[in-house]
XYZ file of C-alpha atoms in Angstrom:
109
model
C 271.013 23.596 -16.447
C 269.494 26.157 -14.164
C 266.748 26.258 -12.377
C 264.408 28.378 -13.847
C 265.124 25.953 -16.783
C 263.949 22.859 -14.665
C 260.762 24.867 -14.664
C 260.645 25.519 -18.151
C 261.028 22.016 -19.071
C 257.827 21.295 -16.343
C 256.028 24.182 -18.427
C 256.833 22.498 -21.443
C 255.572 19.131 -19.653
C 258.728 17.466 -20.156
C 258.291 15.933 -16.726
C 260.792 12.890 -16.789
C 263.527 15.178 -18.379
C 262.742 17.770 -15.401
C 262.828 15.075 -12.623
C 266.090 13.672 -13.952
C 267.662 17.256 -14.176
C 266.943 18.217 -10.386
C 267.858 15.173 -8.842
C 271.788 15.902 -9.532
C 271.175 19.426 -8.694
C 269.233 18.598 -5.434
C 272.312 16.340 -4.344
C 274.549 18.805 -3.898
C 272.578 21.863 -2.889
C 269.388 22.226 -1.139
C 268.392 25.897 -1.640
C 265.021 27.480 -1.524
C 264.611 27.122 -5.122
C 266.409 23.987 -5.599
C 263.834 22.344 -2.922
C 261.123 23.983 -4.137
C 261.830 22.862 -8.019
C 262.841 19.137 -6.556
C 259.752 19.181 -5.006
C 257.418 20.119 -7.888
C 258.996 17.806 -10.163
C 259.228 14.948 -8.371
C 254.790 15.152 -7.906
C 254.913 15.493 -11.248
C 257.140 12.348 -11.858
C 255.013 10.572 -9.208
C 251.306 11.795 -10.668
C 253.225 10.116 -14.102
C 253.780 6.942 -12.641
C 250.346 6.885 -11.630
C 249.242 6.889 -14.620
C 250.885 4.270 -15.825
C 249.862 2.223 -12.735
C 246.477 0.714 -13.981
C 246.393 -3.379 -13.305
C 248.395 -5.961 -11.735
C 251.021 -6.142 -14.718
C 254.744 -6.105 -13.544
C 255.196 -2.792 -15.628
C 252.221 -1.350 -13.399
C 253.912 -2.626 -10.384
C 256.344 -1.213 -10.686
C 254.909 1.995 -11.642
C 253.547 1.492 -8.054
C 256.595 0.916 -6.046
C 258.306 3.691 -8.064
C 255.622 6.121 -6.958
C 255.854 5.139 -3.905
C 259.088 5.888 -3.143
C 259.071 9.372 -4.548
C 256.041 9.658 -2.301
C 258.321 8.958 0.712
C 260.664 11.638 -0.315
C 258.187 13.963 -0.607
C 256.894 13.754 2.827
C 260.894 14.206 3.979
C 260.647 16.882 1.451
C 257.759 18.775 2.274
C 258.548 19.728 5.765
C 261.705 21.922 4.344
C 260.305 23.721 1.280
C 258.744 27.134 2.149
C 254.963 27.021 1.535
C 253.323 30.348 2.559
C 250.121 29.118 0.973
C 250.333 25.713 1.718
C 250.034 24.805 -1.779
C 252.830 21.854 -1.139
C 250.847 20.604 1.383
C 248.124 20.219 -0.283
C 249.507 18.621 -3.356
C 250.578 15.902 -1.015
C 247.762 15.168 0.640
C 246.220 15.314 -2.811
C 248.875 12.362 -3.760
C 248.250 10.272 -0.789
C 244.954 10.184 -2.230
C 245.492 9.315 -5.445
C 248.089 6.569 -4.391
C 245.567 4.854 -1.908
C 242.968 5.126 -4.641
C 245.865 3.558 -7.330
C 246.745 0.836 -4.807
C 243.407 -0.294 -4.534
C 243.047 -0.119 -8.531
C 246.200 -2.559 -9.069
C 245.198 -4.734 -6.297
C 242.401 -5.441 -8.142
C 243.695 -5.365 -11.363
């Protein structure tokens, strides 16, 4: 799979099937357009799991934790990826929102 096929699949919102076919990619090569598409699909895995993160369940905890860890990536991520308009900045400040916001949902949940 290429990667202008990754972003087809993202287009298509096929988001899980996207995430898991950039993370093999992403392993062994880190180019400007393998970041970039590792980046994009990996919010949209993470804005996923939010969703399904919506009381104290187990499956919602783990939704959680899941996010969470993406979210870490991300911010090792971020710094790498070329972002001339600082639109990948902004999406993850726009996540660190939403996963405060989620945390405090669940933990109330």
């Amino acid at each position: 799979m290429t990667v202008k096929e990754i972003f087809e699949l993202r287009k298509e919102g096929r988001v899980e099937e996207a995430y898991n076919a950039i993370l093999p990619m992403y392993k062994v090569h880190h180019g400007k357009y393998t970041s970039l598409a590792m980046f994009w699909c990996a919010v949209d895995m993470m804005n996923l799991l939010l969703g399904k993160a919506i009381d104290s369940s187990e499956e919602s905890l783990s939704a959680l934790a899941e996010a969470e860890k993406i979210y870490k990536s991300l911010q090792r991520l971020a710094p790498k990826i070329y972002d001339e308009l600082g639109s990948c900045q902004q999406a993850l400040l726009n996540l660190g929102e939403a996963l405060q916001s989620t945390r405090v949902r669940v933990e109330k949940g």
